[in-house]
Coordinates of N, CA and C in Angstrom, one line a residue:
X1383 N 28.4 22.3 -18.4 CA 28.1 22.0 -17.0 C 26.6 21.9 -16.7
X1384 N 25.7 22.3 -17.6 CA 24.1 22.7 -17.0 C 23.6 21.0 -16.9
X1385 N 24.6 20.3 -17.8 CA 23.8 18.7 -17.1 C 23.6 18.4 -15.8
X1386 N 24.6 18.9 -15.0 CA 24.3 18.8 -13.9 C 23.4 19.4 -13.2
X1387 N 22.5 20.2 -13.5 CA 21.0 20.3 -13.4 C 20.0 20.1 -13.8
X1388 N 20.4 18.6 -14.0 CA 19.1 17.9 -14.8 C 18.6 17.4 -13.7
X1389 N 17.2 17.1 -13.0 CA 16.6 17.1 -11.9 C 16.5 15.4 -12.5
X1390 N 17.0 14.8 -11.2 CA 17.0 13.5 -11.3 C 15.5 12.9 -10.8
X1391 N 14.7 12.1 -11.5 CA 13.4 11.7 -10.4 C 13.6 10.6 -9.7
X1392 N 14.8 9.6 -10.1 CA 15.0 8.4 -9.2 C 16.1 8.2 -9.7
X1393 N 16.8 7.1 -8.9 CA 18.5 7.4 -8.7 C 18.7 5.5 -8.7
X1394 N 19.8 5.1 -9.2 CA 19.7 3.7 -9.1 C 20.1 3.3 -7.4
X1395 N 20.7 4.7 -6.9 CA 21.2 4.7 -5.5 C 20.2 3.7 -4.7
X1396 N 18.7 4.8 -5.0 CA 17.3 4.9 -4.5 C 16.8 3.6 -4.6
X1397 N 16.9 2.8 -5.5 CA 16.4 2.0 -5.8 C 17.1 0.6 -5.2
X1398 N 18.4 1.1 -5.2 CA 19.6 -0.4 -4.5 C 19.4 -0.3 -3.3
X1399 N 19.2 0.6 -2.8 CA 19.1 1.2 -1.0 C 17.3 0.3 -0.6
X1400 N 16.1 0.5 -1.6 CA 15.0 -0.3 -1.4 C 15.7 -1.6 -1.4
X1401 N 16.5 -2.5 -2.2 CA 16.9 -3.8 -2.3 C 17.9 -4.5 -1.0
X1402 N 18.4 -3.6 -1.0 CA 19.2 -3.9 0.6 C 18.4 -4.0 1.8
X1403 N 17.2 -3.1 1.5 CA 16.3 -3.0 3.5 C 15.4 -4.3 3.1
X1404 N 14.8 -4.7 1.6 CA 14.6 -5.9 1.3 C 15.4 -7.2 2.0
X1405 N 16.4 -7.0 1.1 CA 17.5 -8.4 1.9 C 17.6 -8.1 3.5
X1406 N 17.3 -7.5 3.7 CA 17.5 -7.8 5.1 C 16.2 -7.9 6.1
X1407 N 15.3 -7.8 5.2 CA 14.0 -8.0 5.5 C 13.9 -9.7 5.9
X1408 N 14.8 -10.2 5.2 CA 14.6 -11.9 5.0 C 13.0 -12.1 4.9
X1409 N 12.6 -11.3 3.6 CA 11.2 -11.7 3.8 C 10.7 -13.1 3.4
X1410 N 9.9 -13.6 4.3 CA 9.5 -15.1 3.7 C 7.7 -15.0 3.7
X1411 N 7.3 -15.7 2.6 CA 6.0 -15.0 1.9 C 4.7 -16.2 3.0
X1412 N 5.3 -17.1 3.8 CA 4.8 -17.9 5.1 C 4.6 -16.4 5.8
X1413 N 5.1 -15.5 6.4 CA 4.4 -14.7 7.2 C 3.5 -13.9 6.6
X1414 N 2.4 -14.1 5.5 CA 1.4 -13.0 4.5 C 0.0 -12.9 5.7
X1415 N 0.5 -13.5 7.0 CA -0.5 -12.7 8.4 C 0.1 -11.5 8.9
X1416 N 1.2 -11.4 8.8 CA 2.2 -10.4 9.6 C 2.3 -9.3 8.4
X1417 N 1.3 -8.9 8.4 CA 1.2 -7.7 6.7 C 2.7 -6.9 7.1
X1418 N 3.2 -6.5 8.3 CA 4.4 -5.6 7.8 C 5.2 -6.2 7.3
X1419 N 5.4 -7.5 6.9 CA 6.3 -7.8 6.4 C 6.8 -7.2 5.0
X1420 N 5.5 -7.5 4.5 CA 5.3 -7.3 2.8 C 5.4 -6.1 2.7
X1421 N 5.5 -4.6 3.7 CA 5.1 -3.5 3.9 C 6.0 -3.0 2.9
X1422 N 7.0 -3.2 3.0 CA 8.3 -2.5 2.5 C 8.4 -2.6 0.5
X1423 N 7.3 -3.7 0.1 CA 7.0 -3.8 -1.7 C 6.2 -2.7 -1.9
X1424 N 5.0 -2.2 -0.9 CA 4.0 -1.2 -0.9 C 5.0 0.2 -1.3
X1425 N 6.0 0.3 -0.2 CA 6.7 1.8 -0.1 C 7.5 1.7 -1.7
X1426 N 8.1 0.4 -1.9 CA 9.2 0.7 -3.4 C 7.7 0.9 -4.2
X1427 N 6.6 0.6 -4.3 CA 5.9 0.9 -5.4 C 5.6 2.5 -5.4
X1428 N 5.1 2.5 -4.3 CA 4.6 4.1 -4.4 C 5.7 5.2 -4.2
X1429 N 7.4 5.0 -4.4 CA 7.9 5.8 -4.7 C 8.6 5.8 -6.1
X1430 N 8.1 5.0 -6.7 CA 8.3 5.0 -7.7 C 7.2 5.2 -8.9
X1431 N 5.7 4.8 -8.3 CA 5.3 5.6 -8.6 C 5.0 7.1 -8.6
X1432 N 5.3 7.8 -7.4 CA 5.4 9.3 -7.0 C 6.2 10.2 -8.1
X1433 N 7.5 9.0 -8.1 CA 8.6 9.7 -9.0 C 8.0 9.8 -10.4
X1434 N 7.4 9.0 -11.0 CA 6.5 9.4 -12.1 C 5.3 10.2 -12.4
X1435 N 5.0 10.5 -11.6 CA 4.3 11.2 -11.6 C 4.4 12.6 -11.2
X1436 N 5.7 12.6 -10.5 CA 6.3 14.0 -10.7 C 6.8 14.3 -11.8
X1437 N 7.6 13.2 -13.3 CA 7.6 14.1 -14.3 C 6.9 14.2 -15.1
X1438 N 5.3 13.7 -14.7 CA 4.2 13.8 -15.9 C 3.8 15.3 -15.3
X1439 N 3.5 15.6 -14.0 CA 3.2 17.0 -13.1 C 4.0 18.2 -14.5
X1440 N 5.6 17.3 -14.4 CA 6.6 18.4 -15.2 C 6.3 18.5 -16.4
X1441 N 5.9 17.9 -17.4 CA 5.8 17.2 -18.6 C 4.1 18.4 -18.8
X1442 N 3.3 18.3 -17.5 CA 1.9 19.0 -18.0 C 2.4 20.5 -18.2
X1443 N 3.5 21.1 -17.3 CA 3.5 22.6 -16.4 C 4.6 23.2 -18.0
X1444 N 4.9 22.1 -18.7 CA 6.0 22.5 -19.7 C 7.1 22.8 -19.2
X1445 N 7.8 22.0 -18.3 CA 9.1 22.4 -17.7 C 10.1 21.7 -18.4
X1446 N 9.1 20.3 -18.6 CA 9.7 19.2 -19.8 C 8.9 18.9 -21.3
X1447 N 9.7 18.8 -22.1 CA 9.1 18.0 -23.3 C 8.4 16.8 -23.1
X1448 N 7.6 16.3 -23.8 CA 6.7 15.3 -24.1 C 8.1 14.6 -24.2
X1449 N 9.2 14.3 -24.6 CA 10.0 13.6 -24.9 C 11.3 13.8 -24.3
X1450 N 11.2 14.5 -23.4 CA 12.2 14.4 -22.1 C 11.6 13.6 -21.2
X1451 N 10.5 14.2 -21.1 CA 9.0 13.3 -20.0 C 9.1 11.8 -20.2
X1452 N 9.4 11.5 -21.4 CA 9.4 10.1 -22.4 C 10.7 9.4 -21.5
X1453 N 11.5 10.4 -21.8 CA 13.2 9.6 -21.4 C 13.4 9.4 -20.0
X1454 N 12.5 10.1 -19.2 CA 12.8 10.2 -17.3 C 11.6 9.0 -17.2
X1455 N 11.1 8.7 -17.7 CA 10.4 7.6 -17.5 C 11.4 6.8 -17.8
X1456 N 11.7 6.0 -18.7 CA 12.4 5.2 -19.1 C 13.5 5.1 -18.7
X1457 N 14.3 6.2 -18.1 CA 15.5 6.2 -16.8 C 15.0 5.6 -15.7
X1458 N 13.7 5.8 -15.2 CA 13.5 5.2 -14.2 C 13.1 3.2 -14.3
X1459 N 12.4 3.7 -15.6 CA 12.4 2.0 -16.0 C 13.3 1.3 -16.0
X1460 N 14.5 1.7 -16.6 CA 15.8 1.3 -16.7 C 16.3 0.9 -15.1
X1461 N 16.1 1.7 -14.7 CA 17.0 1.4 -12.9 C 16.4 0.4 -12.3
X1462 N 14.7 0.5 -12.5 CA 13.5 -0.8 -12.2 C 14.1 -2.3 -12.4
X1463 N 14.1 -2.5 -14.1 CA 14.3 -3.7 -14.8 C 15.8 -3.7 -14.5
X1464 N 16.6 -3.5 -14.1 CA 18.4 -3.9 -13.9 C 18.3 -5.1 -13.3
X1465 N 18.9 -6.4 -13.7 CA 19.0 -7.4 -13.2 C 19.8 -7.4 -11.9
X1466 N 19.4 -7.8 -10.6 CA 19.9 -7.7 -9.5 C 20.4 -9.0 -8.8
X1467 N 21.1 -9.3 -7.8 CA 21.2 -10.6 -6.8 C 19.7 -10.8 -6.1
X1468 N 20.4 -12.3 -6.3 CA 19.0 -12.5 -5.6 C 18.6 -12.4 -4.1
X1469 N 17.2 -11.8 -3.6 CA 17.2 -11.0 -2.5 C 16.8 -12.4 -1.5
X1470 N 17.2 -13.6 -2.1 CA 16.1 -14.8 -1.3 C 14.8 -15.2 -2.3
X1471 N 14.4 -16.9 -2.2 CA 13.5 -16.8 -3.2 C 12.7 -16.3 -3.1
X1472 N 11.3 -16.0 -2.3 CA 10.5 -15.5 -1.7 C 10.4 -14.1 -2.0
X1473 N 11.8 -13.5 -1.4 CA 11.6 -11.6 -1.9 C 11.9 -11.6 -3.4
X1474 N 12.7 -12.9 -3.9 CA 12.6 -12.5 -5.9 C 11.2 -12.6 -6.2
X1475 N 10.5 -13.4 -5.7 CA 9.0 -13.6 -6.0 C 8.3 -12.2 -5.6
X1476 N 8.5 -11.5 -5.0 CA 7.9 -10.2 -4.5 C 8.1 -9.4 -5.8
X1477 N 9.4 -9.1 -5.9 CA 10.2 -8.3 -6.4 C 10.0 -8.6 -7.7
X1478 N 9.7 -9.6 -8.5 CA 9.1 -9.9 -10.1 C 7.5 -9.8 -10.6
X1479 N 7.0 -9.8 -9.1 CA 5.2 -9.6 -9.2 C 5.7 -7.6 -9.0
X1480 N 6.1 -7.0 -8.2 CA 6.4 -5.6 -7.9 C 6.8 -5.2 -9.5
X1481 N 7.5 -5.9 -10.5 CA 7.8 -5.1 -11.4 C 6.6 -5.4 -12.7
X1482 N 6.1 -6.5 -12.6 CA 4.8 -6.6 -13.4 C 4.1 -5.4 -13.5
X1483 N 3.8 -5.1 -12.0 CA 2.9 -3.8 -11.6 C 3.7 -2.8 -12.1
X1484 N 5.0 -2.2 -11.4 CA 5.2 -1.1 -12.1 C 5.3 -1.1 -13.8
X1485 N 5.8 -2.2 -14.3 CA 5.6 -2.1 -15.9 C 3.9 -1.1 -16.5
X1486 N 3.2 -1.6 -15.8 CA 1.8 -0.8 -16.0 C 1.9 0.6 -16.0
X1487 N 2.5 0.9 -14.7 CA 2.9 2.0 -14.6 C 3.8 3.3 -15.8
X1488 N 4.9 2.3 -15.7 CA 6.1 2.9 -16.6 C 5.2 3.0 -18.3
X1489 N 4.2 2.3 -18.5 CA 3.8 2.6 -20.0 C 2.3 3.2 -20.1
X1490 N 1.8 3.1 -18.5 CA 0.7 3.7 -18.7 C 1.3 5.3 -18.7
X1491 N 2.1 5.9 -17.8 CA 2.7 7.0 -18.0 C 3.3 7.4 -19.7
X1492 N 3.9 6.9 -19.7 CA 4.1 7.1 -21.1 C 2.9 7.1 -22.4
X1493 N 2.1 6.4 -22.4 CA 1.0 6.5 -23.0 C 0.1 8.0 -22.5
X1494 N 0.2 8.4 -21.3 CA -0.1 9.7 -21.2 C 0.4 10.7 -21.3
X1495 N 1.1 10.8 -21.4 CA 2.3 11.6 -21.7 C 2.0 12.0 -23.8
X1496 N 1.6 10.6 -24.6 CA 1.9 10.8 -25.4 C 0.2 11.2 -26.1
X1497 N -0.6 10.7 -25.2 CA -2.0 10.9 -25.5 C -2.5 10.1 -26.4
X1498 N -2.1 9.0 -26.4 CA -2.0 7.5 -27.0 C -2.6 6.4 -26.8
X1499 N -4.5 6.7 -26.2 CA -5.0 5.7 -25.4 C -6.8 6.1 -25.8
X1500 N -7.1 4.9 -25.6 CA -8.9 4.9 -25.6 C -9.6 6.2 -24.9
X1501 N -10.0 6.8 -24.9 CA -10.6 7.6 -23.7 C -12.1 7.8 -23.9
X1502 N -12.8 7.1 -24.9 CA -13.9 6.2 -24.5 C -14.6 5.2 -23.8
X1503 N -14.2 4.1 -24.1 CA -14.6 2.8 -23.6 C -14.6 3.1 -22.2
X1504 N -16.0 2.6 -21.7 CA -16.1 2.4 -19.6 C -14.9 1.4 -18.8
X1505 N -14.2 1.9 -18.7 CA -12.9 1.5 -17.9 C -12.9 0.4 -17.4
X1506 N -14.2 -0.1 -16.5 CA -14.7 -1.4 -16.2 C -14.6 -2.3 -17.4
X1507 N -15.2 -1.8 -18.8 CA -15.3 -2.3 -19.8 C -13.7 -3.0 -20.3
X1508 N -12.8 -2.3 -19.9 CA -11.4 -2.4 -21.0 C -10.7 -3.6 -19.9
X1509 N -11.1 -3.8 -18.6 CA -10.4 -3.9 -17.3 C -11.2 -5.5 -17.8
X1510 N -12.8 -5.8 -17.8 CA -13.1 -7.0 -18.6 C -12.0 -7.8 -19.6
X1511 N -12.0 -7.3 -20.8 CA -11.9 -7.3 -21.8 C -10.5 -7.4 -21.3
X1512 N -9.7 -7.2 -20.6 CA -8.0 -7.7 -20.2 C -8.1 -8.9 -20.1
X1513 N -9.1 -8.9 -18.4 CA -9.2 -10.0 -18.3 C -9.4 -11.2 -18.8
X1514 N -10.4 -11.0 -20.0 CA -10.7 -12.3 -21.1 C -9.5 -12.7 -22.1
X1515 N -8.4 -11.1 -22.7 CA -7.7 -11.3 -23.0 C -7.0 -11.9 -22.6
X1516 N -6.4 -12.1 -21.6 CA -5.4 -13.4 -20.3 C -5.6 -14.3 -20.6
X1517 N -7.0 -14.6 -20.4 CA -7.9 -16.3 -20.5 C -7.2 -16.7 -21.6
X1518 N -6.9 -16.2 -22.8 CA -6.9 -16.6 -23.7 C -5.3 -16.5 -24.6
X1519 N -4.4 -16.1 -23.5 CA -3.0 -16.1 -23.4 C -2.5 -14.8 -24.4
X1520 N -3.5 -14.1 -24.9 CA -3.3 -12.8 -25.0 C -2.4 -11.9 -24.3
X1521 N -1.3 -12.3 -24.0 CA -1.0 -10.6 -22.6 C -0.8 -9.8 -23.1
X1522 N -0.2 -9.8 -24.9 CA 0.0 -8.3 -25.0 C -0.8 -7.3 -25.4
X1523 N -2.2 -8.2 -25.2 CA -3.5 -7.3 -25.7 C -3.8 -7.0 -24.2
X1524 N -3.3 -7.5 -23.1 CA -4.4 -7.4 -21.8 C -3.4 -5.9 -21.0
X1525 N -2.4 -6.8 -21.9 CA -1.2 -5.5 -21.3 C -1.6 -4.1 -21.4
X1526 N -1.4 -3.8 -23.1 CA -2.0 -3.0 -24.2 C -2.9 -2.7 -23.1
X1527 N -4.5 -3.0 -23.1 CA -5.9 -1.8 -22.4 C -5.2 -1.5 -21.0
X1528 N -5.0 -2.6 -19.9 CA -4.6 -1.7 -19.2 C -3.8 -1.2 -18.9
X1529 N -3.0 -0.7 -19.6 CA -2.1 0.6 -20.0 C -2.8 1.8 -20.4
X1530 N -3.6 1.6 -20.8 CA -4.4 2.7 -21.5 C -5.5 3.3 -20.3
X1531 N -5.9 2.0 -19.4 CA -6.9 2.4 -18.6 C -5.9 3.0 -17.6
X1532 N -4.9 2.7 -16.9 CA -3.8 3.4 -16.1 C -3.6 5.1 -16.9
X1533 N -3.5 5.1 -18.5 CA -3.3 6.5 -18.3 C -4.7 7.4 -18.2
X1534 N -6.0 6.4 -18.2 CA -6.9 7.5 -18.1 C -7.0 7.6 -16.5
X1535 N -6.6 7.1 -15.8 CA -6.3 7.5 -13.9 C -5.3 8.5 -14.1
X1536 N -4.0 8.4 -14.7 CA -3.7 9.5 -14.6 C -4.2 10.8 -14.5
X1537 N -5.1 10.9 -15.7 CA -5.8 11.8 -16.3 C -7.0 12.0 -15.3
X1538 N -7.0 11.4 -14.0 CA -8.0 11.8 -13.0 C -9.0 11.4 -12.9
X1539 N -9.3 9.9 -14.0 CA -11.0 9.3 -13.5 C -10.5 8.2 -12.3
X1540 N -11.5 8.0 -11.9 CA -11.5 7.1 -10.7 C -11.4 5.2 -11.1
X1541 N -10.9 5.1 -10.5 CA -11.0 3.4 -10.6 C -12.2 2.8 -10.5
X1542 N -13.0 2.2 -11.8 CA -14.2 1.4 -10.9 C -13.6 0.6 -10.2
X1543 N -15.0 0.0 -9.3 CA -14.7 -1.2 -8.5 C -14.5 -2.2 -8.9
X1544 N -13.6 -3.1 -9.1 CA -13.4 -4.3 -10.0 C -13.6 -5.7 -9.2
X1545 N -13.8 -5.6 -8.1 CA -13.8 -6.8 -7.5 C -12.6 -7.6 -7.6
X1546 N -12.5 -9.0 -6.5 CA -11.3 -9.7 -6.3 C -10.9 -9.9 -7.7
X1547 N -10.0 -9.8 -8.7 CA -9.4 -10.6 -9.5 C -9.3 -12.1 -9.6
X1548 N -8.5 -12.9 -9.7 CA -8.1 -14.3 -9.6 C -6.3 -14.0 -9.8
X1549 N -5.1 -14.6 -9.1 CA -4.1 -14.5 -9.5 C -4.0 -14.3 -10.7
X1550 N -3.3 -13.3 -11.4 CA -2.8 -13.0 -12.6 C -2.4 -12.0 -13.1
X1551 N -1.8 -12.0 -14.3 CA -1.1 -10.7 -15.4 C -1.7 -9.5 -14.3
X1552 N -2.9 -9.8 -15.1 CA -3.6 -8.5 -14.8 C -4.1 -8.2 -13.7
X1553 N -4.3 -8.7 -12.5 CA -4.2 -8.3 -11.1 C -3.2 -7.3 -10.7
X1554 N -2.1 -8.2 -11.2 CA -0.7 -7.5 -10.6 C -0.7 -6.2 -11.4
X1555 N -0.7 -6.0 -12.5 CA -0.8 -4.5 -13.5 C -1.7 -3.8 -12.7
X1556 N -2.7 -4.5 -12.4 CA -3.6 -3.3 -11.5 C -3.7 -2.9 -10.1
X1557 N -2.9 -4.0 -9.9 CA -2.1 -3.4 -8.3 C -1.2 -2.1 -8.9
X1558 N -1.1 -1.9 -9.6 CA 0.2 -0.9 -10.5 C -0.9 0.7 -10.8
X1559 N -1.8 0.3 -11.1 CA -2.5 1.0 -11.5 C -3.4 1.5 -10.2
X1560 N -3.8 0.6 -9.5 CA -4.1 1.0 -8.2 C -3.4 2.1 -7.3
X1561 N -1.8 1.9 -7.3 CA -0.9 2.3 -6.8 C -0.9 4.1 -7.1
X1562 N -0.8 4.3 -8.6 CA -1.1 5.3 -9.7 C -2.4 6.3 -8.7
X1563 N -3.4 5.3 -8.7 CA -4.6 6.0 -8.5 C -4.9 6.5 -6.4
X1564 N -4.0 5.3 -5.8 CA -3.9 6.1 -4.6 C -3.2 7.0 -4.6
X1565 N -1.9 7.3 -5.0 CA -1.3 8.5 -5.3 C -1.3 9.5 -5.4
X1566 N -2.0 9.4 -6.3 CA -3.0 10.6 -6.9 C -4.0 11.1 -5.6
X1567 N -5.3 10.3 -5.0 CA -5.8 10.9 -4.2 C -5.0 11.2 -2.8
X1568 N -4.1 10.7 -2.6 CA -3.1 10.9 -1.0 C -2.2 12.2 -1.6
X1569 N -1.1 12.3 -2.1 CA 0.0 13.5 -1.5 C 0.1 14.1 -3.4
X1570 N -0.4 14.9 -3.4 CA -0.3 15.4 -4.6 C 0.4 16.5 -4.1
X1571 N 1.5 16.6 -3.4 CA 2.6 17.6 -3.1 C 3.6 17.7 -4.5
X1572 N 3.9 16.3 -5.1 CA 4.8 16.1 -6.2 C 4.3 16.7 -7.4
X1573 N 3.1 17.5 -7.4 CA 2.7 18.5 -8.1 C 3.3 19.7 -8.6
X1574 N 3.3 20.3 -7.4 CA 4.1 21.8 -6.9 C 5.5 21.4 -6.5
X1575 N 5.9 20.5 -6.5 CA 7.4 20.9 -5.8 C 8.3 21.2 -7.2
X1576 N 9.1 21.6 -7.8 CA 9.8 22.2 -8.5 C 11.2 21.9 -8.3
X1577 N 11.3 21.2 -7.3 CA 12.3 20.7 -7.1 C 13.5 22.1 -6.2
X1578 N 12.6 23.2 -5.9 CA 13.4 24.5 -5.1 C 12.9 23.6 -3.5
X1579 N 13.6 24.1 -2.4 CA 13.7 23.4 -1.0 C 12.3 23.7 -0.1
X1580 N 11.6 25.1 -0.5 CA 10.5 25.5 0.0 C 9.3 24.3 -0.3
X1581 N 9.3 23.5 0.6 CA 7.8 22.7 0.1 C 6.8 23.6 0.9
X1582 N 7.1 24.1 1.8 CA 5.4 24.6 2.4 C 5.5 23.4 4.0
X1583 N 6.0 23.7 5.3 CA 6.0 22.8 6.1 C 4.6 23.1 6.6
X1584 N 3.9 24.2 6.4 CA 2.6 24.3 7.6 C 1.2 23.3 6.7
X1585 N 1.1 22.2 7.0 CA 0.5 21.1 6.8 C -0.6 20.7 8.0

């Protein structure tokens, strides 16, 4: 019976419930003046990133294995990548750029987790060097660094400033990585919570 205290970090529930307030969003990418529209890609990223980063929190405190840590990522990937109906063309287009980014996510976490990354090179430097790799239809080398540069944010360095990108791979990964690194400085509650009901309301 103890499976059933396996602390879930994301639920495909969670994730079908983001896809429904989507579809009914009827988002069309003609209103990109009316920012709320798009609001609702913002929230599925950053609770999915939260959720990952609550089992890396678990994964540091030793609650989890480096390779339980490994598998609740990849549960959550799994619920990500499930092929769904389509939400409208417009929100598929959302929703295929939204998973590029969390892809960064889902492996930069796991790259930290496994301690499996550069933690030399100037971050600006590897975030270049993606970029060039793109130019040159490289992705799985552009993929590869920034993934690596996503787990050194984990690990709490700061984002250089990278300036506007141009559409691409690697914009979108680092909207992912961006996402990672607001996170981190906004609600670091998913730290301490333990999953008991006491969060601490006096805020």
């Amino acid at each position: 019976m103890s499976s059933t205290m396996k602390e879930e970090f994301y639920t495909q529930k969670r994730w079908l419930n983001w896809m429904n307030k989507v579809k009914d969003s009827d988002f069309k990418l003609t209103e990109s003046e009316d920012k709320n529209s798009g609001a609702v890609f913002i929230y599925i990223m950053d609770d999915v990133v939260l959720a990952c980063l609550k089992v890396i929190a678990r994964s540091e405190r030793e609650i989890l294995s480096a390779e339980e840590a490994l598998d609740d990522i990849e549960v959550i990937r799994s619920i990500v990548f499930q092929e769904h109906e389509s939400l409208g063309e417009d929100a598929d287009l959302m929703i295929e750029s939204l998973k590029t980014s969390l892809a960064a996510v889902f492996v930069s976490s796991q790259r930290y987790i496994t301690g499996s990354f550069d933690r030399e090179s100037p971050l600006e430097e590897m975030v270049a060097r993606a970029v060039a790799e793109e130019e040159k239809e490289n992705l799985d080398e552009a993929f590869d660094l920034l993934s690596q540069v996503g787990a050194r944010v984990i690990g709490g360095e700061s984002l250089p400033e990278i300036g506007e990108l141009p559409y691409c791979m690697t914009a979108e990964l680092m909207d992912g990585i961006d996402a990672i690194s607001a996170a981190m400085i906004g609600d670091d509650s998913y730290k301490d919570e333990d999953g008991s009901e006491d969060t601490g309301e006096g805020d």
